[in-house]
mmCIF file of C-alpha atoms in Angstrom:
data_model
loop_
_atom_site.group_PDB
_atom_site.id
_atom_site.type_symbol
_atom_site.label_atom_id
_atom_site.label_comp_id
_atom_site.label_asym_id
_atom_site.label_seq_id
_atom_site.Cartn_x
_atom_site.Cartn_y
_atom_site.Cartn_z
ATOM 1 C CA UNK Z 1 9.034 16.472 12.654
ATOM 2 C CA UNK Z 2 12.108 14.275 12.374
ATOM 3 C CA UNK Z 3 14.189 13.236 15.360
ATOM 4 C CA UNK Z 4 17.386 11.220 14.838
ATOM 5 C CA UNK Z 5 19.050 9.690 17.889
ATOM 6 C CA UNK Z 6 17.209 12.171 20.102
ATOM 7 C CA UNK Z 7 18.091 15.269 18.047
ATOM 8 C CA UNK Z 8 15.489 17.153 16.009
ATOM 9 C CA UNK Z 9 16.391 17.845 12.370
ATOM 10 C CA UNK Z 10 16.052 21.536 11.527
ATOM 11 C CA UNK Z 11 14.670 22.822 8.234
ATOM 12 C CA UNK Z 12 18.133 24.113 7.320
ATOM 13 C CA UNK Z 13 19.493 20.568 7.544
ATOM 14 C CA UNK Z 14 16.942 18.950 5.205
ATOM 15 C CA UNK Z 15 18.663 19.986 1.974
ATOM 16 C CA UNK Z 16 21.823 18.254 3.127
ATOM 17 C CA UNK Z 17 20.103 14.860 3.298
ATOM 18 C CA UNK Z 18 20.938 12.925 0.130
ATOM 19 C CA UNK Z 19 17.710 11.715 -1.497
ATOM 20 C CA UNK Z 20 16.442 11.619 -5.085
ATOM 21 C CA UNK Z 21 14.077 14.145 -6.619
ATOM 22 C CA UNK Z 22 11.178 11.677 -6.255
ATOM 23 C CA UNK Z 23 12.062 11.026 -2.621
ATOM 24 C CA UNK Z 24 12.435 14.698 -1.642
ATOM 25 C CA UNK Z 25 8.666 15.399 -1.296
ATOM 26 C CA UNK Z 26 8.319 12.394 1.025
ATOM 27 C CA UNK Z 27 11.166 13.630 3.207
ATOM 28 C CA UNK Z 28 9.692 17.144 3.314
ATOM 29 C CA UNK Z 29 6.280 15.719 4.225
ATOM 30 C CA UNK Z 30 7.723 13.801 7.166
ATOM 31 C CA UNK Z 31 9.565 16.909 8.344
ATOM 32 C CA UNK Z 32 6.542 19.226 8.075
ATOM 33 C CA UNK Z 33 4.085 17.059 10.030
ATOM 34 C CA UNK Z 34 3.476 17.826 13.705
ATOM 35 C CA UNK Z 35 3.880 14.142 14.546
ATOM 36 C CA UNK Z 36 7.384 13.301 15.762
ATOM 37 C CA UNK Z 37 9.016 10.517 13.715
ATOM 38 C CA UNK Z 38 11.937 8.912 15.538
ATOM 39 C CA UNK Z 39 14.911 7.257 13.843
ATOM 40 C CA UNK Z 40 18.095 5.802 15.270
ATOM 41 C CA UNK Z 41 20.243 6.844 12.295
ATOM 42 C CA UNK Z 42 20.110 8.950 9.152
ATOM 43 C CA UNK Z 43 20.347 5.760 7.061
ATOM 44 C CA UNK Z 44 17.184 4.482 8.722
ATOM 45 C CA UNK Z 45 15.339 7.681 7.766
ATOM 46 C CA UNK Z 46 16.562 7.504 4.169
ATOM 47 C CA UNK Z 47 15.483 3.864 3.900
ATOM 48 C CA UNK Z 48 11.934 4.664 5.036
ATOM 49 C CA UNK Z 49 11.786 7.597 2.618
ATOM 50 C CA UNK Z 50 12.964 5.236 -0.153
ATOM 51 C CA UNK Z 51 10.306 2.607 0.555
ATOM 52 C CA UNK Z 52 7.556 5.216 0.836
ATOM 53 C CA UNK Z 53 8.561 6.800 -2.487
ATOM 54 C CA UNK Z 54 8.681 3.348 -4.087
ATOM 55 C CA UNK Z 55 5.199 2.654 -2.685
ATOM 56 C CA UNK Z 56 3.697 5.654 -4.454
ATOM 57 C CA UNK Z 57 5.563 4.717 -7.650
ATOM 58 C CA UNK Z 58 4.286 1.124 -7.425
ATOM 59 C CA UNK Z 59 0.744 2.477 -7.028
ATOM 60 C CA UNK Z 60 1.103 4.525 -10.192
ATOM 61 C CA UNK Z 61 2.677 1.578 -12.030
ATOM 62 C CA UNK Z 62 -0.150 -0.740 -10.977
ATOM 63 C CA UNK Z 63 -2.662 1.780 -12.292
ATOM 64 C CA UNK Z 64 -0.840 1.788 -15.641
ATOM 65 C CA UNK Z 65 -0.347 -1.993 -15.788
ATOM 66 C CA UNK Z 66 -3.780 -2.954 -17.096
ATOM 67 C CA UNK Z 67 -4.801 -5.094 -14.103
ATOM 68 C CA UNK Z 68 -8.536 -5.457 -13.596
ATOM 69 C CA UNK Z 69 -10.820 -5.093 -10.596
ATOM 70 C CA UNK Z 70 -12.739 -8.179 -9.432
ATOM 71 C CA UNK Z 71 -14.102 -9.723 -6.264
ATOM 72 C CA UNK Z 72 -12.442 -12.873 -4.933
ATOM 73 C CA UNK Z 73 -14.885 -15.137 -6.753
ATOM 74 C CA UNK Z 74 -13.841 -13.715 -10.121
ATOM 75 C CA UNK Z 75 -10.121 -13.082 -9.497
ATOM 76 C CA UNK Z 76 -7.689 -14.035 -12.261
ATOM 77 C CA UNK Z 77 -3.910 -14.417 -12.506
ATOM 78 C CA UNK Z 78 -1.143 -15.698 -14.769
ATOM 79 C CA UNK Z 79 -1.461 -19.388 -13.972
ATOM 80 C CA UNK Z 80 1.929 -20.144 -15.485
ATOM 81 C CA UNK Z 81 3.385 -18.511 -12.360
ATOM 82 C CA UNK Z 82 0.591 -18.600 -9.793
ATOM 83 C CA UNK Z 83 -1.976 -21.141 -8.620
ATOM 84 C CA UNK Z 84 -5.446 -19.601 -8.323
ATOM 85 C CA UNK Z 85 -6.920 -21.006 -5.094
ATOM 86 C CA UNK Z 86 -10.578 -21.771 -4.496
ATOM 87 C CA UNK Z 87 -10.895 -18.742 -2.236
ATOM 88 C CA UNK Z 88 -9.565 -16.443 -4.961
ATOM 89 C CA UNK Z 89 -5.992 -16.071 -3.737
ATOM 90 C CA UNK Z 90 -2.736 -16.357 -5.689
ATOM 91 C CA UNK Z 91 -0.195 -18.942 -4.497
ATOM 92 C CA UNK Z 92 3.218 -18.633 -6.122
ATOM 93 C CA UNK Z 93 4.409 -21.852 -7.744
ATOM 94 C CA UNK Z 94 7.528 -23.347 -6.082
ATOM 95 C CA UNK Z 95 9.589 -23.062 -9.268
ATOM 96 C CA UNK Z 96 8.967 -19.297 -9.561
ATOM 97 C CA UNK Z 97 10.978 -16.720 -7.636
ATOM 98 C CA UNK Z 98 9.001 -14.163 -5.574
ATOM 99 C CA UNK Z 99 10.633 -11.342 -7.543
ATOM 100 C CA UNK Z 100 9.468 -12.797 -10.849
ATOM 101 C CA UNK Z 101 5.963 -13.376 -9.512
ATOM 102 C CA UNK Z 102 5.506 -9.788 -8.320
ATOM 103 C CA UNK Z 103 7.100 -8.210 -11.395
ATOM 104 C CA UNK Z 104 4.849 -10.269 -13.684
ATOM 105 C CA UNK Z 105 1.744 -8.575 -12.248
ATOM 106 C CA UNK Z 106 3.105 -5.237 -13.459
ATOM 107 C CA UNK Z 107 4.365 -6.597 -16.807
ATOM 108 C CA UNK Z 108 1.347 -8.736 -17.726
ATOM 109 C CA UNK Z 109 -1.386 -6.856 -15.920
ATOM 110 C CA UNK Z 110 -4.157 -7.824 -18.339
ATOM 111 C CA UNK Z 111 -3.908 -11.397 -17.038
ATOM 112 C CA UNK Z 112 -4.725 -10.312 -13.470
ATOM 113 C CA UNK Z 113 -7.825 -9.067 -11.666
ATOM 114 C CA UNK Z 114 -8.378 -8.716 -7.931
ATOM 115 C CA UNK Z 115 -9.939 -6.462 -5.316
ATOM 116 C CA UNK Z 116 -8.510 -3.472 -3.485
ATOM 117 C CA UNK Z 117 -6.992 -5.188 -0.418
ATOM 118 C CA UNK Z 118 -4.968 -7.523 -2.661
ATOM 119 C CA UNK Z 119 -3.817 -4.490 -4.644
ATOM 120 C CA UNK Z 120 -2.418 -2.882 -1.485
ATOM 121 C CA UNK Z 121 -0.455 -6.010 -0.575
ATOM 122 C CA UNK Z 122 0.951 -6.233 -4.118
ATOM 123 C CA UNK Z 123 2.002 -2.578 -3.948
ATOM 124 C CA UNK Z 124 3.775 -3.085 -0.628
ATOM 125 C CA UNK Z 125 5.589 -6.145 -1.994
ATOM 126 C CA UNK Z 126 6.657 -4.280 -5.130
ATOM 127 C CA UNK Z 127 7.907 -1.302 -3.122
ATOM 128 C CA UNK Z 128 9.872 -3.635 -0.854
ATOM 129 C CA UNK Z 129 11.346 -5.465 -3.845
ATOM 130 C CA UNK Z 130 12.468 -2.205 -5.440
ATOM 131 C CA UNK Z 131 13.986 -1.074 -2.134
ATOM 132 C CA UNK Z 132 15.928 -4.141 -0.975
ATOM 133 C CA UNK Z 133 16.696 -5.877 -4.293
ATOM 134 C CA UNK Z 134 15.780 -9.248 -5.776
ATOM 135 C CA UNK Z 135 18.229 -11.420 -3.796
ATOM 136 C CA UNK Z 136 17.022 -10.276 -0.373
ATOM 137 C CA UNK Z 137 13.391 -10.220 -1.509
ATOM 138 C CA UNK Z 138 13.543 -13.807 -2.781
ATOM 139 C CA UNK Z 139 15.041 -14.978 0.488
ATOM 140 C CA UNK Z 140 12.579 -13.103 2.667
ATOM 141 C CA UNK Z 141 9.327 -13.893 0.861
ATOM 142 C CA UNK Z 142 9.464 -17.549 -0.080
ATOM 143 C CA UNK Z 143 6.067 -19.241 -0.412
ATOM 144 C CA UNK Z 144 4.368 -16.014 -1.463
ATOM 145 C CA UNK Z 145 0.572 -16.043 -1.150
ATOM 146 C CA UNK Z 146 -1.634 -13.097 -2.077
ATOM 147 C CA UNK Z 147 -5.075 -13.051 -0.479
ATOM 148 C CA UNK Z 148 -6.695 -10.046 1.146
ATOM 149 C CA UNK Z 149 -4.809 -9.066 4.312
ATOM 150 C CA UNK Z 150 -3.357 -12.547 4.732
ATOM 151 C CA UNK Z 151 0.112 -11.401 3.795
ATOM 152 C CA UNK Z 152 3.486 -13.021 4.367
ATOM 153 C CA UNK Z 153 4.297 -12.358 8.026
ATOM 154 C CA UNK Z 154 7.781 -11.186 7.061
ATOM 155 C CA UNK Z 155 6.265 -8.031 5.556
ATOM 156 C CA UNK Z 156 5.420 -6.965 9.142
ATOM 157 C CA UNK Z 157 2.504 -4.658 8.359
ATOM 158 C CA UNK Z 158 1.540 -2.511 11.341
ATOM 159 C CA UNK Z 159 -1.578 -0.399 11.914
ATOM 160 C CA UNK Z 160 -2.152 2.549 14.217
ATOM 161 C CA UNK Z 161 -4.488 5.504 14.629
ATOM 162 C CA UNK Z 162 -3.551 8.908 13.271
ATOM 163 C CA UNK Z 163 -4.759 11.833 11.208
ATOM 164 C CA UNK Z 164 -1.441 12.963 9.696
ATOM 165 C CA UNK Z 165 -0.883 10.735 6.688
ATOM 166 C CA UNK Z 166 2.375 10.293 4.803
ATOM 167 C CA UNK Z 167 2.941 9.244 1.178
ATOM 168 C CA UNK Z 168 3.059 5.455 1.138
ATOM 169 C CA UNK Z 169 0.578 4.982 3.990
ATOM 170 C CA UNK Z 170 -2.452 2.767 3.445
ATOM 171 C CA UNK Z 171 -5.676 4.395 4.642
ATOM 172 C CA UNK Z 172 -9.248 3.145 4.458
ATOM 173 C CA UNK Z 173 -12.422 4.797 3.214
ATOM 174 C CA UNK Z 174 -15.342 3.084 4.944
ATOM 175 C CA UNK Z 175 -18.747 2.793 3.255
ATOM 176 C CA UNK Z 176 -21.145 1.803 6.061
ATOM 177 C CA UNK Z 177 -24.284 1.836 3.885
ATOM 178 C CA UNK Z 178 -22.787 -0.264 1.063
ATOM 179 C CA UNK Z 179 -25.124 -2.248 -1.150
ATOM 180 C CA UNK Z 180 -25.131 -5.896 0.062
ATOM 181 C CA UNK Z 181 -25.370 -6.983 -3.582
ATOM 182 C CA UNK Z 182 -21.899 -5.501 -4.158
ATOM 183 C CA UNK Z 183 -20.014 -6.164 -0.900
ATOM 184 C CA UNK Z 184 -16.683 -5.438 -2.575
ATOM 185 C CA UNK Z 185 -17.643 -1.750 -2.250
ATOM 186 C CA UNK Z 186 -18.015 -1.849 1.543
ATOM 187 C CA UNK Z 187 -14.916 0.347 1.532
ATOM 188 C CA UNK Z 188 -11.751 1.204 -0.337
ATOM 189 C CA UNK Z 189 -8.183 0.550 0.742
ATOM 190 C CA UNK Z 190 -5.995 3.310 -0.677
ATOM 191 C CA UNK Z 191 -2.374 4.424 -0.786
ATOM 192 C CA UNK Z 192 -1.630 8.034 0.119
ATOM 193 C CA UNK Z 193 0.092 9.577 -2.919
ATOM 194 C CA UNK Z 194 0.298 13.198 -1.727
ATOM 195 C CA UNK Z 195 -1.740 15.627 0.339
ATOM 196 C CA UNK Z 196 -5.411 14.674 -0.225
ATOM 197 C CA UNK Z 197 -4.505 12.463 -3.178
ATOM 198 C CA UNK Z 198 -5.011 8.703 -2.988
ATOM 199 C CA UNK Z 199 -4.712 5.630 -5.183
ATOM 200 C CA UNK Z 200 -7.564 3.132 -4.905
ATOM 201 C CA UNK Z 201 -7.697 0.033 -7.104
ATOM 202 C CA UNK Z 202 -10.868 0.196 -9.173
ATOM 203 C CA UNK Z 203 -11.133 3.972 -8.714
ATOM 204 C CA UNK Z 204 -7.718 5.331 -9.681
ATOM 205 C CA UNK Z 205 -5.806 8.317 -8.304
ATOM 206 C CA UNK Z 206 -8.186 10.909 -6.906
ATOM 207 C CA UNK Z 207 -8.798 13.375 -4.043
ATOM 208 C CA UNK Z 208 -10.587 12.078 -0.967
ATOM 209 C CA UNK Z 209 -13.882 13.756 -1.873
ATOM 210 C CA UNK Z 210 -13.928 11.975 -5.223
ATOM 211 C CA UNK Z 211 -13.318 8.573 -3.617
ATOM 212 C CA UNK Z 212 -16.143 9.228 -1.146
ATOM 213 C CA UNK Z 213 -18.414 10.219 -4.047
ATOM 214 C CA UNK Z 214 -17.563 6.974 -5.879
ATOM 215 C CA UNK Z 215 -18.318 4.880 -2.794
ATOM 216 C CA UNK Z 216 -21.571 6.738 -2.128
ATOM 217 C CA UNK Z 217 -22.715 5.707 -5.611
ATOM 218 C CA UNK Z 218 -22.367 2.086 -4.480
ATOM 219 C CA UNK Z 219 -24.650 2.336 -1.431
ATOM 220 C CA UNK Z 220 -27.859 0.432 -0.778
ATOM 221 C CA UNK Z 221 -31.185 1.995 -1.838
ATOM 222 C CA UNK Z 222 -32.323 4.816 0.476
ATOM 223 C CA UNK Z 223 -28.930 4.939 2.151
ATOM 224 C CA UNK Z 224 -28.380 7.793 4.593
ATOM 225 C CA UNK Z 225 -24.796 7.297 5.796
ATOM 226 C CA UNK Z 226 -21.970 8.696 3.700
ATOM 227 C CA UNK Z 227 -18.656 6.994 3.143
ATOM 228 C CA UNK Z 228 -15.800 8.528 5.128
ATOM 229 C CA UNK Z 229 -12.040 8.343 5.655
ATOM 230 C CA UNK Z 230 -10.992 6.471 8.786
ATOM 231 C CA UNK Z 231 -8.148 7.603 11.052
ATOM 232 C CA UNK Z 232 -6.309 4.309 10.663
ATOM 233 C CA UNK Z 233 -2.889 4.020 9.062
ATOM 234 C CA UNK Z 234 -1.205 0.828 7.846
ATOM 235 C CA UNK Z 235 2.329 0.426 6.500
ATOM 236 C CA UNK Z 236 5.244 -2.011 6.642
ATOM 237 C CA UNK Z 237 7.556 -1.957 9.628
ATOM 238 C CA UNK Z 238 10.369 -0.133 7.837
ATOM 239 C CA UNK Z 239 12.910 -0.687 10.579
ATOM 240 C CA UNK Z 240 12.422 -4.449 10.320
ATOM 241 C CA UNK Z 241 12.679 -4.503 6.514
ATOM 242 C CA UNK Z 242 15.900 -2.513 6.642
#
């Protein structure tokens, strides 16, 4: 349910909200959930819908980019733009704009490989870039460093519990009986694409049951605990980015 400045938006009013065809399903999803989503203004709602739609598009684009999956020890990047740190992170070179650095991952994907948490951060950066434009992005994200959940603080990622997911949310599939020889499969960070459809780097776009099946194939010998979807949601603080 959507509430703007204390007033609930009725179903009859949804069609009057100006969004694109790709953004419309996100708006309808927000409106149909039982959770109440509060906004100060209509513009604030439209901005969140825009970023969420751009997040699902960035997930699809990353899947199509040719980037590889690797643990931190074996991560790779375009070292003309990024410095590969000893811990397996990517530090943007001072002469390179943040916009160019992020876009290069999608344009020259075969030069990059990383694990799923890094993929989520890259997706959130790309969605933000496509939502606020290069000039604002370059000003906001100077000194860009990509490494697990150590993101630029200006992205303002927030996490909370919940079971009603929206497109653009990051949710986590936990694999408690993962094989210690392959710790990168202790779980999978994913982006919600649609109802029961998720993007996970290294797995692709799949229903939840398929992601759980993939993780269960990476468990230790004689494992008894199945992977499962946690009720934890992570996304940027849209109000701050706007």
